[in-house]
Coordinates of N, CA and C in Angstrom, one line a residue:
M1 N 17.5 7.6 -7.1 CA 16.2 8.0 -6.7 C 16.2 9.6 -6.5
S2 N 15.0 10.1 -6.7 CA 14.9 11.6 -6.6 C 14.8 12.0 -5.1
N3 N 14.7 13.3 -4.9 CA 14.4 13.7 -3.6 C 13.0 13.3 -3.3
Y4 N 12.7 12.9 -2.1 CA 11.4 12.4 -1.8 C 11.1 12.6 -0.3
E5 N 9.8 12.5 0.1 CA 9.4 12.6 1.4 C 8.7 11.4 1.8
V6 N 8.9 10.9 3.0 CA 8.2 9.7 3.5 C 7.1 10.2 4.5
K7 N 5.9 9.7 4.2 CA 4.7 10.0 5.0 C 4.1 8.7 5.5
T8 N 3.5 8.7 6.6 CA 2.8 7.5 7.1 C 1.3 7.9 7.4
F9 N 0.5 6.9 7.3 CA -1.0 7.1 7.5 C -1.5 5.8 8.3
Y10 N -1.9 6.0 9.5 CA -2.5 4.9 10.3 C -4.0 5.0 10.2
F11 N -4.7 3.8 10.2 CA -6.1 3.8 10.1 C -6.7 2.7 11.0
E12 N -7.8 3.0 11.6 CA -8.5 2.1 12.5 C -9.4 1.2 11.7
D13 N -9.8 0.1 12.2 CA -10.8 -0.8 11.6 C -12.1 0.0 11.7
D14 N -12.8 0.2 10.5 CA -14.0 0.9 10.5 C -15.3 0.0 10.5
G15 N -15.1 -1.2 10.8 CA -16.2 -2.2 10.8 C -16.5 -2.8 9.5
F16 N -15.9 -2.3 8.4 CA -16.0 -2.8 7.0 C -14.7 -3.2 6.5
I17 N -13.8 -2.2 6.5 CA -12.4 -2.3 6.1 C -11.6 -2.4 7.3
P18 N -10.9 -3.6 7.5 CA -10.1 -3.8 8.8 C -8.9 -2.9 8.9
N19 N -8.2 -2.6 7.8 CA -6.9 -1.9 7.8 C -6.0 -2.7 8.7
H20 N -4.7 -2.3 8.8 CA -3.8 -3.1 9.5 C -3.8 -2.7 11.0
P21 N -3.8 -3.6 11.9 CA -3.8 -3.2 13.3 C -2.5 -2.6 13.9
E22 N -1.4 -2.7 13.2 CA -0.2 -2.2 13.7 C 0.6 -1.3 12.7
W23 N 0.6 -1.5 11.5 CA 1.5 -0.8 10.5 C 0.7 0.2 9.7
P24 N 1.4 1.3 9.4 CA 0.8 2.4 8.6 C 1.0 2.1 7.1
V25 N 0.2 2.8 6.3 CA 0.6 3.0 4.9 C 1.8 3.9 4.9
V26 N 2.8 3.5 4.1 CA 4.0 4.2 3.9 C 4.0 4.8 2.5
F27 N 4.1 6.1 2.5 CA 3.9 6.9 1.2 C 5.3 7.6 0.9
Y28 N 5.9 7.2 -0.2 CA 7.1 7.8 -0.7 C 6.8 8.8 -1.8
E29 N 6.6 10.0 -1.4 CA 6.2 11.1 -2.3 C 7.3 11.5 -3.2
G30 N 7.1 11.3 -4.5 CA 8.1 11.7 -5.5 C 9.4 10.9 -5.6
V31 N 9.4 9.7 -5.0 CA 10.6 8.9 -4.9 C 11.1 8.4 -6.3
L32 N 10.2 8.2 -7.2 CA 10.5 7.7 -8.6 C 10.2 8.7 -9.7
T33 N 10.2 10.0 -9.4 CA 9.8 11.0 -10.3 C 10.7 10.9 -11.6
E34 N 12.0 10.7 -11.4 CA 12.9 10.7 -12.6 C 12.8 9.3 -13.4
N35 N 12.3 8.3 -12.8 CA 12.3 7.0 -13.4 C 11.0 6.2 -13.1
A36 N 9.9 6.9 -13.1 CA 8.6 6.3 -12.8 C 8.2 5.1 -13.8
H37 N 8.7 5.2 -15.0 CA 8.4 4.1 -16.0 C 9.1 2.8 -15.6
E38 N 10.1 2.9 -14.7 CA 10.8 1.7 -14.2 C 10.3 1.2 -12.9
A39 N 9.1 1.7 -12.4 CA 8.6 1.2 -11.1 C 8.5 -0.3 -11.0
E40 N 7.9 -0.9 -12.0 CA 7.7 -2.4 -12.0 C 9.0 -3.1 -11.9
F41 N 10.0 -2.7 -12.7 CA 11.3 -3.3 -12.7 C 11.9 -3.1 -11.3
I42 N 11.9 -1.9 -10.7 CA 12.5 -1.6 -9.4 C 11.8 -2.5 -8.4
F43 N 10.5 -2.7 -8.4 CA 9.8 -3.5 -7.4 C 10.3 -5.0 -7.6
N44 N 10.3 -5.4 -8.8 CA 10.8 -6.8 -9.1 C 12.2 -7.1 -8.6
E45 N 13.1 -6.1 -8.9 CA 14.5 -6.2 -8.4 C 14.6 -6.3 -6.9
N46 N 13.6 -5.8 -6.2 CA 13.6 -5.9 -4.7 C 12.7 -7.0 -4.2
N47 N 12.4 -8.0 -5.1 CA 11.6 -9.2 -4.7 C 10.2 -8.9 -4.4
W48 N 9.6 -7.8 -4.9 CA 8.2 -7.6 -4.9 C 7.7 -7.9 -6.3
L49 N 7.1 -9.1 -6.4 CA 6.8 -9.7 -7.7 C 5.3 -9.9 -8.0
N50 N 5.0 -10.8 -8.9 CA 3.6 -11.0 -9.3 C 3.0 -9.6 -9.7
S51 N 3.8 -8.9 -10.4 CA 3.5 -7.5 -10.7 C 2.5 -7.3 -11.9
W52 N 2.0 -6.1 -12.0 CA 1.0 -5.8 -13.0 C 1.1 -4.3 -13.3
R53 N 0.5 -3.8 -14.4 CA 0.3 -2.4 -14.7 C -1.1 -2.2 -15.1
N54 N -1.7 -1.2 -14.5 CA -3.1 -0.9 -14.8 C -3.5 0.4 -14.0
G55 N -4.8 0.4 -13.5 CA -5.3 1.5 -12.7 C -5.5 0.9 -11.3
I56 N -6.3 1.6 -10.5 CA -6.8 1.2 -9.2 C -8.3 1.1 -9.2
F57 N -8.8 0.0 -8.7 CA -10.3 -0.1 -8.7 C -11.0 1.1 -8.1
D58 N -12.2 1.4 -8.6 CA -12.9 2.5 -8.1 C -13.9 2.2 -7.0
Y59 N -13.6 1.1 -6.3 CA -14.4 0.7 -5.1 C -13.5 0.3 -4.0
H60 N -14.0 0.5 -2.8 CA -13.2 0.1 -1.6 C -12.8 -1.4 -1.7
H61 N -11.6 -1.7 -1.5 CA -11.1 -3.1 -1.4 C -9.8 -3.2 -0.7
Y62 N -9.5 -4.4 -0.3 CA -8.2 -4.6 0.4 C -7.8 -6.1 0.1
H63 N -6.6 -6.4 0.6 CA -6.0 -7.7 0.5 C -5.7 -8.2 1.9
S64 N -6.3 -9.3 2.3 CA -6.0 -9.7 3.7 C -4.9 -10.7 3.8
N65 N -4.4 -11.2 2.7 CA -3.3 -12.2 2.7 C -2.0 -11.7 2.1
S66 N -1.9 -10.4 1.8 CA -0.6 -9.9 1.3 C -0.5 -8.3 1.4
H67 N 0.7 -7.8 1.6 CA 0.9 -6.4 1.5 C 1.0 -6.1 0.0
E68 N 0.9 -4.8 -0.4 CA 0.9 -4.4 -1.8 C 1.6 -3.1 -1.9
V69 N 2.4 -3.0 -3.0 CA 3.0 -1.7 -3.4 C 2.4 -1.2 -4.6
L70 N 2.1 0.1 -4.7 CA 1.6 0.8 -5.9 C 2.5 1.9 -6.2
G71 N 3.0 2.0 -7.5 CA 3.8 3.1 -7.9 C 3.2 3.7 -9.1
V72 N 3.1 5.0 -9.1 CA 2.4 5.8 -10.2 C 3.4 5.9 -11.3
I73 N 3.1 5.3 -12.5 CA 3.9 5.3 -13.7 C 3.6 6.6 -14.5
S74 N 2.3 7.0 -14.5 CA 2.0 8.2 -15.3 C 0.7 8.8 -14.7
G75 N 0.5 10.1 -15.0 CA -0.7 10.8 -14.6 C -0.8 11.0 -13.1
F76 N -2.0 11.3 -12.7 CA -2.3 11.6 -11.3 C -3.7 11.1 -10.9
A77 N -3.9 10.9 -9.6 CA -5.3 10.5 -9.2 C -5.5 10.9 -7.7
T78 N -6.8 10.9 -7.4 CA -7.2 11.1 -6.0 C -7.6 9.7 -5.6
V79 N -7.0 9.2 -4.5 CA -7.3 7.9 -4.0 C -7.8 8.0 -2.6
K80 N -8.6 7.1 -2.1 CA -9.0 7.1 -0.7 C -8.4 5.8 -0.1
I81 N -7.7 6.1 1.0 CA -7.0 4.9 1.7 C -7.6 4.9 3.1
G82 N -7.7 3.6 3.6 CA -8.2 3.5 4.9 C -9.7 3.2 5.1
G83 N -10.4 3.0 4.0 CA -11.8 2.7 4.0 C -12.7 4.0 4.0
K84 N -13.9 3.8 4.3 CA -14.9 5.0 4.2 C -14.5 6.1 5.1
S85 N -13.9 5.8 6.3 CA -13.5 6.9 7.2 C -12.1 7.2 7.1
G86 N -11.4 6.8 6.0 CA -10.0 7.0 5.8 C -9.8 8.5 5.3
C87 N -8.7 8.6 4.5 CA -8.4 10.0 3.9 C -8.2 9.9 2.4
E88 N -8.4 11.1 1.8 CA -8.1 11.2 0.4 C -6.7 11.6 0.2
L89 N -6.0 11.1 -0.8 CA -4.6 11.4 -1.0 C -4.5 11.6 -2.5
Q90 N -3.7 12.7 -2.8 CA -3.4 13.0 -4.2 C -2.1 12.3 -4.6
I91 N -2.1 11.5 -5.6 CA -0.9 10.8 -6.0 C -0.5 11.1 -7.4
H92 N 0.8 11.2 -7.7 CA 1.3 11.7 -9.0 C 2.4 10.8 -9.5
T93 N 2.7 11.0 -10.7 CA 3.8 10.3 -11.3 C 5.0 10.3 -10.4
G94 N 5.6 9.1 -10.1 CA 6.7 8.9 -9.3 C 6.5 8.7 -7.8
D95 N 5.2 8.8 -7.4 CA 4.8 8.4 -6.0 C 4.7 6.9 -5.8
V96 N 5.0 6.4 -4.6 CA 4.9 5.0 -4.3 C 4.2 4.9 -2.9
M97 N 3.2 4.0 -2.9 CA 2.5 3.7 -1.6 C 2.7 2.2 -1.3
V98 N 3.1 2.0 -0.1 CA 3.2 0.6 0.4 C 2.0 0.4 1.4
L99 N 1.1 -0.5 1.0 CA -0.1 -0.8 1.8 C 0.1 -2.1 2.6
P100 N 0.0 -2.0 3.9 CA 0.0 -3.3 4.7 C -1.2 -4.0 4.5
A101 N -1.2 -5.3 4.6 CA -2.3 -6.2 4.4 C -3.5 -5.6 5.2
G102 N -4.7 -5.7 4.6 CA -5.9 -5.2 5.3 C -6.3 -3.7 5.0
T103 N -5.4 -3.0 4.3 CA -5.6 -1.6 4.1 C -6.5 -1.3 2.9
G104 N -7.6 -0.6 3.2 CA -8.6 -0.3 2.1 C -8.0 0.8 1.2
H105 N -8.3 0.7 -0.1 CA -7.9 1.7 -1.0 C -8.9 1.6 -2.2
M106 N -9.0 2.8 -2.9 CA -9.9 2.9 -4.0 C -9.5 4.2 -4.8
K107 N -9.7 4.2 -6.1 CA -9.6 5.4 -6.9 C -10.9 6.2 -6.9
I108 N -10.8 7.5 -6.6 CA -11.9 8.4 -6.7 C -12.0 9.0 -8.0
D109 N -10.9 9.5 -8.5 CA -10.8 10.2 -9.8 C -9.4 10.2 -10.3
S110 N -9.2 10.3 -11.6 CA -7.8 10.3 -12.1 C -7.7 11.0 -13.5
S111 N -6.5 11.3 -13.9 CA -6.3 11.8 -15.2 C -6.4 10.7 -16.2
A112 N -6.6 11.0 -17.5 CA -6.8 10.0 -18.5 C -5.6 9.1 -18.7
D113 N -4.4 9.6 -18.4 CA -3.2 8.8 -18.6 C -2.7 8.1 -17.3
F114 N -3.6 8.1 -16.2 CA -3.2 7.5 -15.0 C -2.9 6.0 -15.1
Q115 N -1.7 5.6 -14.6 CA -1.4 4.2 -14.6 C -0.4 3.9 -13.4
V116 N -0.7 2.8 -12.8 CA 0.2 2.3 -11.7 C 0.8 1.0 -12.0
A117 N 1.9 0.7 -11.3 CA 2.5 -0.7 -11.3 C 2.2 -1.2 -9.9
G118 N 1.8 -2.4 -9.7 CA 1.6 -3.0 -8.4 C 2.4 -4.3 -8.3
A119 N 2.7 -4.7 -7.1 CA 3.4 -5.9 -6.8 C 3.3 -6.3 -5.4
Y120 N 3.7 -7.5 -5.1 CA 3.5 -8.1 -3.8 C 4.8 -8.8 -3.3
P121 N 5.1 -8.7 -2.0 CA 6.4 -9.3 -1.5 C 6.5 -10.8 -1.8
N122 N 7.7 -11.1 -2.3 CA 7.9 -12.5 -2.7 C 7.0 -13.1 -3.8
G123 N 6.3 -12.2 -4.5 CA 5.3 -12.6 -5.5 C 4.1 -13.3 -4.9
N124 N 3.8 -12.9 -3.7 CA 2.6 -13.5 -3.0 C 1.4 -13.4 -3.9
D125 N 0.5 -14.4 -3.9 CA -0.8 -14.3 -4.5 C -1.6 -13.4 -3.6
Y126 N -2.6 -12.8 -4.1 CA -3.4 -11.9 -3.3 C -4.9 -12.2 -3.5
N127 N -5.7 -11.9 -2.5 CA -7.1 -12.0 -2.6 C -7.7 -10.6 -2.8
L128 N -9.0 -10.6 -3.1 CA -9.7 -9.3 -3.3 C -10.9 -9.3 -2.3
M129 N -10.8 -8.5 -1.3 CA -11.8 -8.4 -0.3 C -12.5 -7.0 -0.4
R130 N -13.8 -6.9 -0.1 CA -14.5 -5.7 -0.3 C -15.2 -5.2 1.0
G131 N -14.9 -5.8 2.1 CA -15.6 -5.3 3.3 C -17.0 -5.7 3.4
V132 N -17.4 -6.8 2.9 CA -18.8 -7.3 2.9 C -19.0 -8.3 4.0
D133 N -20.3 -8.5 4.3 CA -20.7 -9.5 5.3 C -20.0 -10.9 5.0
G134 N -19.6 -11.6 6.0 CA -19.1 -12.9 5.8 C -17.6 -13.0 5.7
E135 N -16.9 -11.9 5.6 CA -15.4 -11.9 5.5 C -14.8 -12.0 6.9
R136 N -15.5 -11.6 7.9 CA -14.9 -11.6 9.3 C -15.4 -12.8 10.0
P137 N -14.7 -13.4 11.0 CA -13.4 -12.9 11.6 C -12.2 -13.4 10.9
D138 N -12.4 -14.3 9.8 CA -11.3 -14.9 9.2 C -10.2 -13.9 8.7
V139 N -10.7 -12.8 8.1 CA -9.7 -11.8 7.5 C -8.9 -11.2 8.6
I140 N -9.5 -10.9 9.7 CA -8.7 -10.3 10.8 C -7.5 -11.2 11.3
D141 N -7.8 -12.5 11.4 CA -6.7 -13.4 11.8 C -5.7 -13.5 10.7
E142 N -6.1 -13.5 9.4 CA -5.2 -13.6 8.3 C -4.3 -12.4 8.2
I143 N -4.8 -11.2 8.4 CA -4.1 -10.0 8.3 C -2.9 -10.0 9.3
R144 N -3.2 -10.4 10.5 CA -2.2 -10.5 11.6 C -1.1 -11.4 11.3
T145 N -1.3 -12.4 10.4 CA -0.3 -13.4 10.2 C 0.6 -13.1 9.0
V146 N 0.3 -12.0 8.2 CA 1.1 -11.6 7.1 C 2.4 -11.0 7.6
A147 N 3.5 -11.6 7.3 CA 4.9 -11.3 7.8 C 5.4 -10.0 7.2
I148 N 6.3 -9.3 8.0 CA 7.0 -8.2 7.5 C 7.8 -8.6 6.2
P149 N 7.7 -7.9 5.1 CA 8.5 -8.3 3.9 C 10.0 -8.3 4.2
E150 N 10.7 -9.1 3.4 CA 12.1 -9.2 3.5 C 12.8 -7.9 3.0
T151 N 12.2 -7.2 2.1 CA 12.8 -6.0 1.4 C 11.8 -4.9 1.3
D152 N 12.3 -3.7 1.3 CA 11.5 -2.5 0.9 C 11.3 -2.6 -0.6
P153 N 10.2 -2.3 -1.2 CA 10.0 -2.5 -2.6 C 10.8 -1.5 -3.5
V154 N 11.2 -0.4 -2.9 CA 12.0 0.6 -3.6 C 13.5 0.5 -3.3
F155 N 13.8 0.3 -2.0 CA 15.2 0.5 -1.5 C 15.8 -0.9 -1.1
G156 N 15.1 -2.0 -1.2 CA 15.7 -3.2 -0.8 C 15.8 -3.5 0.7
V157 N 16.9 -4.1 1.1 CA 17.1 -4.5 2.5 C 17.3 -3.4 3.5
E158 N 17.7 -2.2 3.0 CA 18.0 -1.1 3.9 C 16.9 0.0 3.8
G159 N 15.7 -0.3 3.3 CA 14.7 0.7 3.1 C 14.0 1.3 4.3
P160 N 13.5 2.5 4.2 CA 12.8 3.1 5.3 C 11.5 2.4 5.8
L161 N 11.0 1.5 4.9 CA 9.8 0.7 5.3 C 10.0 0.0 6.7
F162 N 11.2 -0.5 6.9 CA 11.4 -1.2 8.2 C 11.4 -0.4 9.4
H163 N 11.7 0.9 9.3 CA 11.6 1.8 10.4 C 10.1 2.0 10.8
H164 N 9.2 1.9 9.9 CA 7.8 2.1 10.2 C 7.0 0.8 10.4
W165 N 7.5 -0.4 9.9 CA 6.9 -1.6 10.1 C 7.7 -2.5 11.0
Q166 N 7.6 -2.4 12.3 CA 8.3 -3.2 13.3 C 7.3 -3.6 14.3
K167 N 7.5 -4.7 14.9 CA 6.6 -5.1 16.0 C 6.6 -4.1 17.2
E168 N 7.8 -3.5 17.4 CA 7.9 -2.6 18.5 C 7.3 -1.2 18.2
N169 N 7.0 -1.0 16.9 CA 6.6 0.3 16.4 C 5.1 0.4 16.3
K170 N 4.3 -0.2 17.2 CA 2.9 -0.1 17.1 C 2.4 1.4 17.3
K171 N 1.3 1.7 16.7 CA 0.8 3.0 16.8 C 0.2 3.3 18.2
S172 N 0.3 4.6 18.5 CA -0.3 5.0 19.7 C -1.8 5.3 19.4
P173 N -2.6 5.2 20.4 CA -4.1 5.4 20.2 C -4.4 6.8 19.5
N174 N -3.6 7.8 19.7 CA -3.9 9.1 19.1 C -3.2 9.4 17.9
H175 N -2.3 8.5 17.4 CA -1.5 8.8 16.2 C -2.3 8.4 15.0
R176 N -2.3 9.2 14.0 CA -3.0 8.9 12.7 C -2.2 9.4 11.6

């Protein structure tokens, strides 16, 4: 793995996109720069399965029944994470984002060659939620029941994901 930096982003429920009530988005900036084309293979080797390669939808959406990993295989994009009141993030070849269940995400703009690999812990099936009327309160309960994955999608059983996703590691009210 390349030199990389781990960043975290916490988001509140904005009334449309619930986001995760405890765990942050974990962003591994530049972790796969030297082998970005192997992102899907690396995820699969670490038991993040049901994988695919494509882009990111250009509308706010989230998955209430599974966490998701996205690894940039090529190009770059501006994505919005955390829903309408979230933040914009520039992602580039080799970057990896681990999104806890409930976290809103969408592509705002991208290079023509932008492509990501995505996968889900244990190959979980995933739903597609858009923050529309009728989704609540069921999705809130479902998000809370999605378990911590058995492995980090990049580093396996010893990955930094577990430092950030622990029951004892709840966000403080002022942390973002």
